[in-house]
Phi, psi and omega in degrees: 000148183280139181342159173310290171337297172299328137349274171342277159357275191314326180279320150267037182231344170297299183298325170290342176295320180300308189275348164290336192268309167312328205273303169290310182322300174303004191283192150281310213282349169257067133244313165292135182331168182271148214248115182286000169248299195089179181226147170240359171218157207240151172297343175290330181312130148292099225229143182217139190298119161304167173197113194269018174248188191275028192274000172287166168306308177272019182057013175270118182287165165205150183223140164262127177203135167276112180291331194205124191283359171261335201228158192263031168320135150192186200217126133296106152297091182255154201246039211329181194298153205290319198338351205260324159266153192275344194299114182335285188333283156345277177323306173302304185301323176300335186286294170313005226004014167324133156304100195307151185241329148092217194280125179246124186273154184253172226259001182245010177130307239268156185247133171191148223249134170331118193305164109137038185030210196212148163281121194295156179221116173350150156236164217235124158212129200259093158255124178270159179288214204104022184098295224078355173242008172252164155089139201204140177292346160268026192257160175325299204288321184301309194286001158304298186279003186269304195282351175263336161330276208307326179283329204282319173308320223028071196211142135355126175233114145236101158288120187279143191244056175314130189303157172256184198248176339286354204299338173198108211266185169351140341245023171342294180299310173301287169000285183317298197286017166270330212282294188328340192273285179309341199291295185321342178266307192296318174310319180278345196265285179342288198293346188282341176298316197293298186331296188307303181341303211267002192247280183294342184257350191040038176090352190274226224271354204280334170247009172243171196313117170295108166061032180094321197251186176224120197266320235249324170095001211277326176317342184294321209330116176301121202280293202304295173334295195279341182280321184231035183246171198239103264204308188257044161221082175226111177282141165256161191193103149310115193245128179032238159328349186265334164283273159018311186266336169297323185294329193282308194297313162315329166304286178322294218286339198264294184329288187308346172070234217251350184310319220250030186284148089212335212274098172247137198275098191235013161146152172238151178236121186252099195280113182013064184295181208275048187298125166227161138206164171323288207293132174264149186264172179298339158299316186323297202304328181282295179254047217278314208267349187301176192299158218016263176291096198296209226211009149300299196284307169274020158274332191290295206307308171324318180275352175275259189334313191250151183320176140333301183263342163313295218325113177172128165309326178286356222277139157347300207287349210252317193223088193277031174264343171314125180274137169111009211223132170088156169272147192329104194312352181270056159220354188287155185285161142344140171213144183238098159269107152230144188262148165271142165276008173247032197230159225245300196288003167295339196281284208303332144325289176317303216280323172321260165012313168270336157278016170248308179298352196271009202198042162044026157283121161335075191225064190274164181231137171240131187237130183255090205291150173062010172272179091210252183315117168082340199300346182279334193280339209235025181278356173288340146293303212264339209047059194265162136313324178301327169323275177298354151286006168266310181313327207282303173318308194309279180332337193248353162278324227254315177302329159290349184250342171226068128309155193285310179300321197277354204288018160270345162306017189278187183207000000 
């Protein structure tokens, strides 16, 4: 059974989840139109401060950036510690707790990287849970597990900061994680231009800024992106409703073929994703009432995330076992399920997981006895064991796929 504590909790993030979902529900903004910039943290969130040099306890950096000037989109970089680089430069900024700066654009355009470089590193993107309408890729408890993700993987983390509901329902969030997906191909396509630029002109006239402009876009370049991520070792990795958006964005990236290029999807981690349907399964039925999210409750979130007229438990976003919907699941990347023995949402989770393996996709499930719902993602809180032992798990499936030898596993 899960701890006294976890108990405790569970019992107060209900009443408050609860009296938070009325409050929307009841609001002005789920009557008004959808509001096309949005919010990705609600003012109540408990939030933690970026902090771009290694001076933390775990040596993980982090930077924040607003990706889209139409949308409150945005991404958290974490960074592990410079051991990941050879450069002299790098090391003196980590000693110094300096904001490490990574790939430096030069003041005519030209991009060029800390003399003795850097080791390219997988990237990791990252959705967090809530509902869809809670919960934020800045909040204490995501960037807690986002930094032990990154160290245990020895990867990139781009935790994504998606819109929320109701202020921007269906399909506002899944969008986003697509658009991160082009942000990131767009990222790697810079630098690799700054790079040539900065190759053939050799800093002369042939690589600096024309008249004032950048025909090329390389100043946007992101510096930690271009010094150090690897595009084509790329996991996506889902927290509850964040799996929902992972799963989605792995459809598109399998549909689109080559859109999302240089950026390839070579597995997904679907963490107790957020699964509903009309027909209930037997966990519903069982645990309907269980800890933190019953199943009351994540019916509220649903009608606050899908329209009005959307409005169905079957829904694409809600449920994939529904047939015909999406591309042949024997197209799908690897896919890692993990599950609670206490969360009501296991089974449909479980029944994904076999219908994928039925069609010879890598799709293993790890089940956590005396866990649930949330507990790895929410361990800055509950302290479990079970946690870092997920952390652990995870890193050794996900290291078969973007090991430098496995990146032939992409989709």
């Amino acid at each position: 059974m899960p701890t006294v504590a976890v108990k405790l909790y569970s019992v107060f993030f209900k009443l408050v989840l609860k009296h938070r979902l009325q409050s929307l529900l009841q609001s002005p903004t789920v009557q008004t139109e959808a509001d096309p910039f949005g919010i990705t943290c609600r003012a109540d969130e408990s939030t933690a401060p970026a902090n771009p040099s290694f001076s933390a306890a775990d040596g993980v950096a982090t930077k924040d950036i607003h990706i889209d000037p139409l949308s409150s989109l945005s991404v958290r970089i974490f960074l592990p510690s410079p051991e990941l680089t050879a450069s002299a430069p790098a090391q003196r900024q980590a000693q110094n707790g300096e904001a490490y700066q990574g790939y430096l654009p030069s003041i005519n355009g030209v991009g060029r990287q800390s003399k003795g470089g850097s080791r390219k590193l997988p990237l990791i993107v990252q959705f967090h849970g809530g509902g869809f309408v809670m919960g934020s890729n800045i909040s204490s408890a995501n960037d807690f597990f986002c930094r032990r993700i990154a160290k245990a993987c020895d990867a990139m983390v781009v935790a994504v900061g998606y819109r929320l509901a109701p202020e921007s329902r269906y399909p506002a969030a899944l969008d986003d994680g697509v658009k991160v997906l082009q942000w990131l191909g767009k990222q790697s396509n810079l630098a690799s231009i700054a790079s040539a630029k900065g190759v053939a002109g050799g800093g002369g006239a042939e690589g600096r800024i024309v008249n004032g402009t950048d025909p090329f876009g390389t100043a946007t370049v992101e510096p930690w992106l271009a010094a150090h991520a690897d595009p084509s070792r790329c996991v996506l990795l889902g927290v509850s409703c964040g799996a929902n958006v992972a799963n989605h964005v792995a459809c598109r990236a399998v549909e689109s073929g080559k859109q999302f290029e240089p950026v390839k999807v070579v597995a997904q981690v679907l963490m107790y994703p957020f699964f509903i349907g009309s027909v209930p399964t037997h966990s519903e039925l069982r645990l309907g009432n269980s800890y933190f999210y019953d199943k009351a409750m994540s019916v509220l979130s649903w009608k606050l995330f899908l329209p009005d007229k959307e409005f169905d438990l079957d829904h694409p976003a809600a449920n994939p076992l529904v047939p015909g919907r999406g591309p042949p699941l024997k197209c799908m990347p690897p896919t890692l399920t993990v599950v609670a023995e206490h969360d009501w949402m296991r089974d449909r989770a479980i029944a994904y997981s076999e219908e994928l393996r039925k069609v010879n996709v890598d799709a293993p499930v790890l089940d956590y006895k005396d866990a649930v719902h949330e507990f790895a993602s929410l361990d800055m809180l509950l302290r479990t064991p079970q946690a870092q032992a997920c952390a652990e798990d995870i890193a050794i499936w996900v290291k078969k796929y973007i090991s430098i030898r496995g990146h032939e596993f992409s989709y």
